[in-house]
Amino acid sequence: DVKVTQSSRYLVKRTGEKVFLECVQDMDHENMFWYRQDPGLGLRLIYFSYDVKMKEKGDIPEGYSVSREKKERFSLILESASTNQTSMYLCASSGGGAWETQYFGPGTRLLVL
Amino acid sequence: QKEVEQNSGPLSVPEGAIASLNCTYSDRGSQSFFWYRQYSGKSPELIMFIYSNGDKEDGRFTAQLNKASQYVSLLIRDSQPSDSATYLCAVNMARNNDMRFGAGTRLTVKP
């Protein structure tokens, strides 16, 4: 079974803090994704990566950066957390083709005070 | 126009009934379509995928795809209270090989 894990289930941070969210997958997937999910807005893509050291902006990259130094690990960084970044953050991974399913991690619920 | 559109619901059906969930998409070249189920506070989990026009059945679930109408649906037969969740439609967009998700339809199955 595909396993995608995220470093924290719940996180509380203060405005202005630098926040690191980590995601690890064990299926040797090429693609990894970071989404945020907010009520009524669905899943919105923040960043994705098709390979090590590669990254592409999604729909809402502002205020975020990512790092993919190893194939299995994809990190999301909030450079200076703000209250409007309070959300559920979901990591996903998939194989290389258009036919490939995305598998999700358990999510991190982030509260920025 | 949103790339993937779903009726947000809530959709309420009695136990044992058929629940019908619908999704439309904008990119005519899209080739792969997915249905995910998401329980409250949990992450999405894949129910089914479909690539070809027509129906695909898996147990109580049937996915239907009509590429000409740019429409994909999910039917849940003999609905159970445990089917109560939000159902997300996802489409792999041909133009950029991106997966796009609808906002989800919340389904409630009443005993």
mmCIF file of C-alpha atoms in Angstrom:
data_model
loop_
_atom_site.group_PDB
_atom_site.id
_atom_site.type_symbol
_atom_site.label_atom_id
_atom_site.label_comp_id
_atom_site.label_asym_id
_atom_site.label_seq_id
_atom_site.Cartn_x
_atom_site.Cartn_y
_atom_site.Cartn_z
ATOM 1 C CA ASP A 1 0.000 0.000 0.000
ATOM 2 C CA VAL A 2 1.066 3.532 -0.742
ATOM 3 C CA LYS A 3 1.974 5.411 2.377
ATOM 4 C CA VAL A 4 2.194 9.181 2.551
ATOM 5 C CA THR A 5 3.024 10.634 5.927
ATOM 6 C CA GLN A 6 3.057 14.202 7.164
ATOM 7 C CA SER A 7 5.161 15.448 10.036
ATOM 8 C CA SER A 8 2.346 16.831 12.175
ATOM 9 C CA ARG A 9 -1.410 16.369 12.430
ATOM 10 C CA TYR A 10 -1.993 19.609 14.313
ATOM 11 C CA LEU A 11 0.188 22.675 14.561
ATOM 12 C CA VAL A 12 -0.270 26.024 16.297
ATOM 13 C CA LYS A 13 2.050 28.865 15.324
ATOM 14 C CA ARG A 14 2.239 32.589 15.854
ATOM 15 C CA THR A 15 2.084 35.270 13.175
ATOM 16 C CA GLY A 16 5.491 35.870 11.647
ATOM 17 C CA GLU A 17 6.955 32.478 12.543
ATOM 18 C CA LYS A 18 8.630 30.344 9.893
ATOM 19 C CA VAL A 19 6.750 27.073 9.557
ATOM 20 C CA PHE A 20 7.977 23.805 8.045
ATOM 21 C CA LEU A 21 5.590 21.076 6.953
ATOM 22 C CA GLU A 22 7.161 17.830 5.843
ATOM 23 C CA CYS A 23 5.788 15.068 3.675
ATOM 24 C CA VAL A 24 7.320 11.665 3.006
ATOM 25 C CA GLN A 25 6.138 8.971 0.583
ATOM 26 C CA ASP A 26 7.395 5.418 0.357
ATOM 27 C CA MET A 27 6.351 4.447 -3.180
ATOM 28 C CA ASP A 28 9.160 5.989 -5.195
ATOM 29 C CA HIS A 29 6.660 8.367 -6.800
ATOM 30 C CA GLU A 30 7.981 11.027 -9.126
ATOM 31 C CA ASN A 31 5.293 13.596 -8.388
ATOM 32 C CA MET A 32 4.503 15.278 -5.118
ATOM 33 C CA PHE A 33 1.974 17.991 -4.359
ATOM 34 C CA TRP A 34 0.990 20.407 -1.624
ATOM 35 C CA TYR A 35 -2.625 21.561 -1.328
ATOM 36 C CA ARG A 36 -4.558 23.584 1.152
ATOM 37 C CA GLN A 37 -8.194 22.898 1.805
ATOM 38 C CA ASP A 38 -10.642 25.467 3.115
ATOM 39 C CA PRO A 39 -14.422 25.186 3.561
ATOM 40 C CA GLY A 40 -16.263 26.054 0.368
ATOM 41 C CA LEU A 41 -13.044 26.438 -1.629
ATOM 42 C CA GLY A 42 -12.066 22.814 -2.060
ATOM 43 C CA LEU A 43 -8.501 21.731 -2.676
ATOM 44 C CA ARG A 44 -6.191 24.417 -3.996
ATOM 45 C CA LEU A 45 -2.764 23.547 -5.352
ATOM 46 C CA ILE A 46 0.101 25.470 -3.766
ATOM 47 C CA TYR A 47 3.179 23.850 -5.310
ATOM 48 C CA PHE A 48 4.100 20.594 -6.973
ATOM 49 C CA SER A 49 7.257 18.803 -7.984
ATOM 50 C CA TYR A 50 7.927 16.366 -10.819
ATOM 51 C CA ASP A 51 11.414 15.428 -9.744
ATOM 52 C CA VAL A 52 14.109 16.027 -7.193
ATOM 53 C CA LYS A 53 15.072 19.687 -6.985
ATOM 54 C CA MET A 54 12.266 20.618 -9.370
ATOM 55 C CA LYS A 55 9.302 22.700 -8.318
ATOM 56 C CA GLU A 56 6.389 24.343 -10.063
ATOM 57 C CA LYS A 57 3.970 26.933 -8.766
ATOM 58 C CA GLY A 58 0.374 25.965 -8.398
ATOM 59 C CA ASP A 59 -2.587 28.297 -8.111
ATOM 60 C CA ILE A 60 -1.758 29.959 -4.789
ATOM 61 C CA PRO A 61 2.039 29.969 -4.217
ATOM 62 C CA GLU A 62 2.238 33.397 -2.585
ATOM 63 C CA GLY A 63 3.629 33.225 0.935
ATOM 64 C CA TYR A 64 4.897 29.662 0.472
ATOM 65 C CA SER A 65 8.027 27.960 -0.758
ATOM 66 C CA VAL A 66 8.977 24.306 -1.160
ATOM 67 C CA SER A 67 12.000 22.071 -1.118
ATOM 68 C CA ARG A 68 12.585 18.668 -2.638
ATOM 69 C CA GLU A 69 16.114 17.499 -1.935
ATOM 70 C CA LYS A 70 15.244 13.808 -1.952
ATOM 71 C CA LYS A 71 12.708 11.953 -4.073
ATOM 72 C CA GLU A 72 10.675 10.750 -1.126
ATOM 73 C CA ARG A 73 10.476 14.041 0.746
ATOM 74 C CA PHE A 74 8.673 17.280 -0.138
ATOM 75 C CA SER A 75 8.645 20.163 2.313
ATOM 76 C CA LEU A 76 6.340 23.163 2.415
ATOM 77 C CA ILE A 77 7.654 26.310 4.043
ATOM 78 C CA LEU A 78 5.634 29.258 5.243
ATOM 79 C CA GLU A 79 8.249 31.997 5.285
ATOM 80 C CA SER A 80 6.337 34.266 7.672
ATOM 81 C CA ALA A 81 3.084 32.742 8.828
ATOM 82 C CA SER A 82 -0.045 34.863 8.678
ATOM 83 C CA THR A 83 -3.526 34.261 10.041
ATOM 84 C CA ASN A 84 -4.939 33.763 6.535
ATOM 85 C CA GLN A 85 -2.702 30.704 6.224
ATOM 86 C CA THR A 86 -4.737 28.920 8.866
ATOM 87 C CA SER A 87 -5.956 25.885 6.967
ATOM 88 C CA MET A 88 -5.742 22.146 6.412
ATOM 89 C CA TYR A 89 -2.611 21.284 4.430
ATOM 90 C CA LEU A 90 -2.593 18.098 2.407
ATOM 91 C CA CYS A 91 0.357 16.446 0.738
ATOM 92 C CA ALA A 92 -0.114 13.991 -2.114
ATOM 93 C CA SER A 93 2.081 11.866 -4.353
ATOM 94 C CA SER A 94 1.578 10.073 -7.647
ATOM 95 C CA GLY A 95 3.464 8.160 -10.312
ATOM 96 C CA GLY A 96 4.681 9.748 -13.512
ATOM 97 C CA GLY A 97 1.739 9.513 -15.930
ATOM 98 C CA ALA A 98 -1.499 11.387 -16.500
ATOM 99 C CA TRP A 99 -3.331 8.210 -15.532
ATOM 100 C CA GLU A 100 -1.827 8.055 -12.112
ATOM 101 C CA THR A 101 -3.878 8.399 -8.960
ATOM 102 C CA GLN A 102 -2.844 10.870 -6.307
ATOM 103 C CA TYR A 103 -2.475 9.430 -2.832
ATOM 104 C CA PHE A 104 -2.923 11.765 0.097
ATOM 105 C CA GLY A 105 -1.284 12.053 3.468
ATOM 106 C CA PRO A 106 -3.390 12.465 6.636
ATOM 107 C CA GLY A 107 -3.187 16.260 6.533
ATOM 108 C CA THR A 108 -1.850 18.927 8.875
ATOM 109 C CA ARG A 109 -4.307 21.291 10.460
ATOM 110 C CA LEU A 110 -2.422 24.550 10.976
ATOM 111 C CA LEU A 111 -3.669 27.336 13.187
ATOM 112 C CA VAL A 112 -1.836 30.663 12.996
ATOM 113 C CA LEU A 113 -2.577 32.984 15.892
ATOM 114 C CA GLN B 1 -16.065 28.876 -15.568
ATOM 115 C CA LYS B 2 -14.434 26.666 -12.958
ATOM 116 C CA GLU B 3 -12.286 23.884 -14.322
ATOM 117 C CA VAL B 4 -14.146 21.223 -12.344
ATOM 118 C CA GLU B 5 -17.629 21.920 -11.021
ATOM 119 C CA GLN B 6 -19.709 19.997 -8.542
ATOM 120 C CA ASN B 7 -22.941 20.769 -6.765
ATOM 121 C CA SER B 8 -21.855 21.488 -3.194
ATOM 122 C CA GLY B 9 -25.006 19.952 -1.743
ATOM 123 C CA PRO B 10 -25.789 18.884 0.834
ATOM 124 C CA LEU B 11 -27.342 15.886 -0.847
ATOM 125 C CA SER B 12 -29.502 13.836 1.472
ATOM 126 C CA VAL B 13 -30.785 10.352 0.633
ATOM 127 C CA PRO B 14 -32.447 7.673 2.749
ATOM 128 C CA GLU B 15 -30.612 4.481 3.577
ATOM 129 C CA GLY B 16 -30.895 1.960 0.752
ATOM 130 C CA ALA B 17 -31.497 4.567 -1.949
ATOM 131 C CA ILE B 18 -29.270 5.446 -4.886
ATOM 132 C CA ALA B 19 -27.122 8.540 -4.459
ATOM 133 C CA SER B 20 -26.149 10.334 -7.658
ATOM 134 C CA LEU B 21 -23.200 12.724 -7.653
ATOM 135 C CA ASN B 22 -22.356 14.824 -10.680
ATOM 136 C CA CYS B 23 -19.328 16.657 -12.004
ATOM 137 C CA THR B 24 -18.577 18.706 -15.116
ATOM 138 C CA TYR B 25 -15.182 19.789 -16.398
ATOM 139 C CA SER B 26 -13.924 22.424 -18.794
ATOM 140 C CA ASP B 27 -10.908 20.879 -20.546
ATOM 141 C CA ARG B 28 -12.267 18.824 -23.450
ATOM 142 C CA GLY B 29 -8.953 16.981 -23.834
ATOM 143 C CA SER B 30 -8.977 15.556 -20.293
ATOM 144 C CA GLN B 31 -8.540 11.816 -20.226
ATOM 145 C CA SER B 32 -8.515 10.607 -16.638
ATOM 146 C CA PHE B 33 -11.157 11.140 -13.994
ATOM 147 C CA PHE B 34 -11.213 10.244 -10.333
ATOM 148 C CA TRP B 35 -13.668 10.127 -7.472
ATOM 149 C CA TYR B 36 -12.422 10.577 -3.934
ATOM 150 C CA ARG B 37 -14.307 10.253 -0.659
ATOM 151 C CA GLN B 38 -13.386 12.474 2.271
ATOM 152 C CA TYR B 39 -14.735 11.949 5.758
ATOM 153 C CA SER B 40 -14.869 14.960 8.040
ATOM 154 C CA GLY B 41 -11.406 15.756 9.387
ATOM 155 C CA LYS B 42 -9.738 13.113 7.213
ATOM 156 C CA SER B 43 -7.831 13.216 3.946
ATOM 157 C CA PRO B 44 -9.332 12.201 0.585
ATOM 158 C CA GLU B 45 -9.211 8.537 -0.349
ATOM 159 C CA LEU B 46 -9.663 7.184 -3.850
ATOM 160 C CA ILE B 47 -12.916 5.382 -4.632
ATOM 161 C CA MET B 48 -12.696 4.940 -8.388
ATOM 162 C CA PHE B 49 -11.091 6.164 -11.550
ATOM 163 C CA ILE B 50 -12.414 6.058 -15.093
ATOM 164 C CA TYR B 51 -10.739 6.711 -18.426
ATOM 165 C CA SER B 52 -13.193 5.519 -21.081
ATOM 166 C CA ASN B 53 -16.674 6.645 -22.028
ATOM 167 C CA GLY B 54 -19.422 4.597 -20.449
ATOM 168 C CA ASP B 55 -19.882 2.947 -17.084
ATOM 169 C CA LYS B 56 -17.420 1.360 -14.698
ATOM 170 C CA GLU B 57 -18.718 -0.630 -11.764
ATOM 171 C CA ASP B 58 -16.992 -1.539 -8.514
ATOM 172 C CA GLY B 59 -19.237 -3.054 -5.896
ATOM 173 C CA ARG B 60 -21.937 -0.545 -4.961
ATOM 174 C CA PHE B 61 -20.204 2.241 -6.890
ATOM 175 C CA THR B 62 -20.608 3.043 -10.575
ATOM 176 C CA ALA B 63 -18.695 5.790 -12.328
ATOM 177 C CA GLN B 64 -20.130 7.137 -15.572
ATOM 178 C CA LEU B 65 -18.195 9.186 -18.109
ATOM 179 C CA ASN B 66 -19.491 11.145 -21.085
ATOM 180 C CA LYS B 67 -16.606 12.974 -22.739
ATOM 181 C CA ALA B 68 -18.812 14.596 -25.386
ATOM 182 C CA SER B 69 -20.832 16.287 -22.635
ATOM 183 C CA GLN B 70 -17.751 16.732 -20.400
ATOM 184 C CA TYR B 71 -19.611 15.070 -17.586
ATOM 185 C CA VAL B 72 -18.681 12.426 -15.048
ATOM 186 C CA SER B 73 -20.897 11.011 -12.331
ATOM 187 C CA LEU B 74 -20.769 8.606 -9.409
ATOM 188 C CA LEU B 75 -23.707 6.437 -8.426
ATOM 189 C CA ILE B 76 -23.824 4.796 -5.025
ATOM 190 C CA ARG B 77 -26.344 1.975 -4.808
ATOM 191 C CA ASP B 78 -27.870 0.764 -1.549
ATOM 192 C CA SER B 79 -26.529 3.835 0.240
ATOM 193 C CA GLN B 80 -25.406 3.310 3.820
ATOM 194 C CA PRO B 81 -24.976 5.827 6.656
ATOM 195 C CA SER B 82 -21.241 5.077 6.438
ATOM 196 C CA ASP B 83 -21.293 6.590 2.927
ATOM 197 C CA SER B 84 -21.987 9.995 4.481
ATOM 198 C CA ALA B 85 -18.981 12.069 3.450
ATOM 199 C CA THR B 86 -17.843 14.685 0.973
ATOM 200 C CA TYR B 87 -17.169 13.341 -2.515
ATOM 201 C CA LEU B 88 -14.516 15.033 -4.610
ATOM 202 C CA CYS B 89 -14.347 14.818 -8.366
ATOM 203 C CA ALA B 90 -10.849 15.172 -9.834
ATOM 204 C CA VAL B 91 -9.831 15.570 -13.453
ATOM 205 C CA ASN B 92 -6.380 15.321 -14.974
ATOM 206 C CA MET B 93 -6.250 18.321 -17.286
ATOM 207 C CA ALA B 94 -4.803 17.541 -20.691
ATOM 208 C CA ARG B 95 -3.265 20.938 -21.293
ATOM 209 C CA ASN B 96 -0.818 20.821 -18.382
ATOM 210 C CA ASN B 97 -1.143 17.332 -16.912
ATOM 211 C CA ASP B 98 -2.458 18.860 -13.712
ATOM 212 C CA MET B 99 -5.006 17.247 -11.440
ATOM 213 C CA ARG B 100 -7.855 19.632 -10.669
ATOM 214 C CA PHE B 101 -10.386 19.004 -7.939
ATOM 215 C CA GLY B 102 -13.971 20.092 -7.611
ATOM 216 C CA ALA B 103 -15.070 21.677 -4.355
ATOM 217 C CA GLY B 104 -16.904 18.486 -3.390
ATOM 218 C CA THR B 105 -20.470 17.376 -2.766
ATOM 219 C CA ARG B 106 -21.489 16.625 0.791
ATOM 220 C CA LEU B 107 -23.632 13.495 1.007
ATOM 221 C CA THR B 108 -25.743 12.520 4.005
ATOM 222 C CA VAL B 109 -27.377 9.096 4.146
ATOM 223 C CA LYS B 110 -30.158 9.031 6.705
ATOM 224 C CA PRO B 111 -30.982 5.762 8.533
#
